[in-house]
Amino acid sequence: MADVESFLKDRKESGLFRILHPATSRVSGKIAIDGREYIDLSSNDYLGLSNHPKIIQAQKQALDEFGTSGVASRILSGDSNLHHVLEEKIASFKNKEAGLVLNSGYQANVSIIPALAGKGSAVFSDRLNHASIIDGIMLSQSALFRFRHNDTAHLEELLKKERARFKDALIITESVFSMDGDKASLKELVALKKQYDCKIFVDEAHATGIFGKNGSGVAEESGLSQDIDLIMGTFGKALAGFGAYIATSQRLKEYLINSCRGFIYSTALPPAVIAGNIAALDLIKEEPERRRGLLKLSGHFRNALRDLGFDTRGESQIVPLITKDVTKAVIFSEKLREKGYWVLPIRPPTVPKNAPRLRFSLSYAHSEETLTRLIKDIYETKI
Ligand SMILES: *Cc1c(COP(=O)(O)O)cnc(C)c1O
């Protein structure tokens, strides 16, 4: 049993103690907490779809037709025609043969990775990959080699040295990284995967709905969908729903239905959630101005921070403001909250020790005026 008391004491003393903040209402871009309304800069509702009438309508209709529950695992009674409609849409959206829906991104990563790799396999993983990827690799019991963030030369060094000892190997990366907001060098990673006979798994949680001509992600944007063996993503972020998907070959889909424990041993998502996800995918096609507007806003905001001398990174709707010291990040976020912005400090162990930060998650629901005012307030708050 963990030493709960000393763990909590330690977390509090080092400024790393986390608490919850229950919202009393939420519409895209805004949040109400403790009777006060804030501009929400911490949500992943990137396209501002979470109150879209078409998604709400689709969910209501499915509730009437199927009721509230997923009722069982999909291999029992939980499967529905809606799941199959969604999976076909995912396959064509991602330009892959097949799609498979999983219950969350966390669950997808902790159960698909162990289905693909095991003892005797090697996994090469970007050092900044999401916790769910790391947990999936741990569960898989394969040998883990972490390469420095976005450093394909380091990856190649590791492949040269280690690949030959293993019967199979998997390279895993996010396409847009959740804390730095930067993109992976997919072209180079794909070249290495071919050269060293590996499979590649790309997590597009933060890119789905935003990058690429059709909004499918960075794989689409880079023209590499066919070269990537497994493209994973989530419905809970830009798509304003819940759940996750994997887009892959028909063979691998069949293999996962028969081997992926998170697919087999978990109740299906409720049909209303699936229907909402279908409606959201249609909206990505129908309302491209959302992703274009979001990327434009994000570019302006990042440039403005840079012009003011802040340490920022990336090229997406996730804009970090790095403070180097935890106390600074905490005080900075408290001051911005006083001014009506809901932005939280991101602390170790979520980010490296020397790079605590404020993480601004921008949304199409934020107006240009809001962001102009925010930039001014950040400047005046500068600590
Ligand atoms: C959010 C996220 C997940 C987890 O997805 P959920 O559906 O929220 O469980 C997985 N990978 C990455 C990179 C994420 O950002």
Short mmCIF file of C-alpha atoms and ligand atoms in Angstrom, two decimals, residues 44 103-107 109 130 132-133 174 176 178 203 205-206 232 234-237 242-244, ligand 1:
data_model
loop_
_atom_site.label_atom_id
_atom_site.label_comp_id
_atom_site.label_asym_id
_atom_site.label_seq_id
_atom_site.Cartn_x
_atom_site.Cartn_y
_atom_site.Cartn_z
CA ASN A 44 -9.89 20.52 -25.96
CA ASN A 103 -14.09 3.52 -25.68
CA SER A 104 -11.49 6.20 -25.00
CA GLY A 105 -8.08 7.27 -26.16
CA TYR A 106 -6.53 6.08 -22.94
CA GLN A 107 -8.17 2.70 -23.31
CA ASN A 109 -3.49 3.08 -26.22
CA HIS A 130 1.29 10.81 -23.85
CA SER A 132 -1.51 6.44 -22.14
CA ILE A 133 1.12 5.42 -24.72
CA GLU A 174 1.93 11.61 -31.49
CA VAL A 176 0.67 16.95 -32.60
CA SER A 178 -0.15 17.69 -26.32
CA ASP A 203 -1.64 9.13 -32.19
CA ALA A 205 -5.61 12.96 -30.65
CA HIS A 206 -4.81 16.66 -31.06
CA MET A 232 -5.23 6.42 -33.74
CA THR A 234 -10.02 10.46 -30.23
CA PHE A 235 -13.57 11.81 -30.44
CA GLY A 236 -13.37 13.69 -27.14
CA LYS A 237 -11.30 16.63 -28.35
CA PHE A 242 -16.26 10.75 -26.62
CA GLY A 243 -14.34 7.61 -27.52
CA ALA A 244 -11.45 6.80 -29.83
C1 LIG B 1 -6.25 12.98 -24.75
C2 LIG B 1 -5.25 12.03 -25.28
C3 LIG B 1 -5.44 10.65 -25.16
C4 LIG B 1 -6.56 10.08 -24.35
O1 LIG B 1 -7.78 10.20 -24.98
P1 LIG B 1 -9.12 10.12 -24.11
O2 LIG B 1 -10.17 9.81 -25.10
O3 LIG B 1 -9.27 11.44 -23.45
O4 LIG B 1 -8.92 9.02 -23.11
C5 LIG B 1 -4.53 9.81 -25.78
N1 LIG B 1 -3.47 10.30 -26.45
C6 LIG B 1 -3.24 11.62 -26.54
C7 LIG B 1 -2.04 12.12 -27.28
C8 LIG B 1 -4.12 12.53 -25.95
O5 LIG B 1 -3.87 13.83 -26.00
#
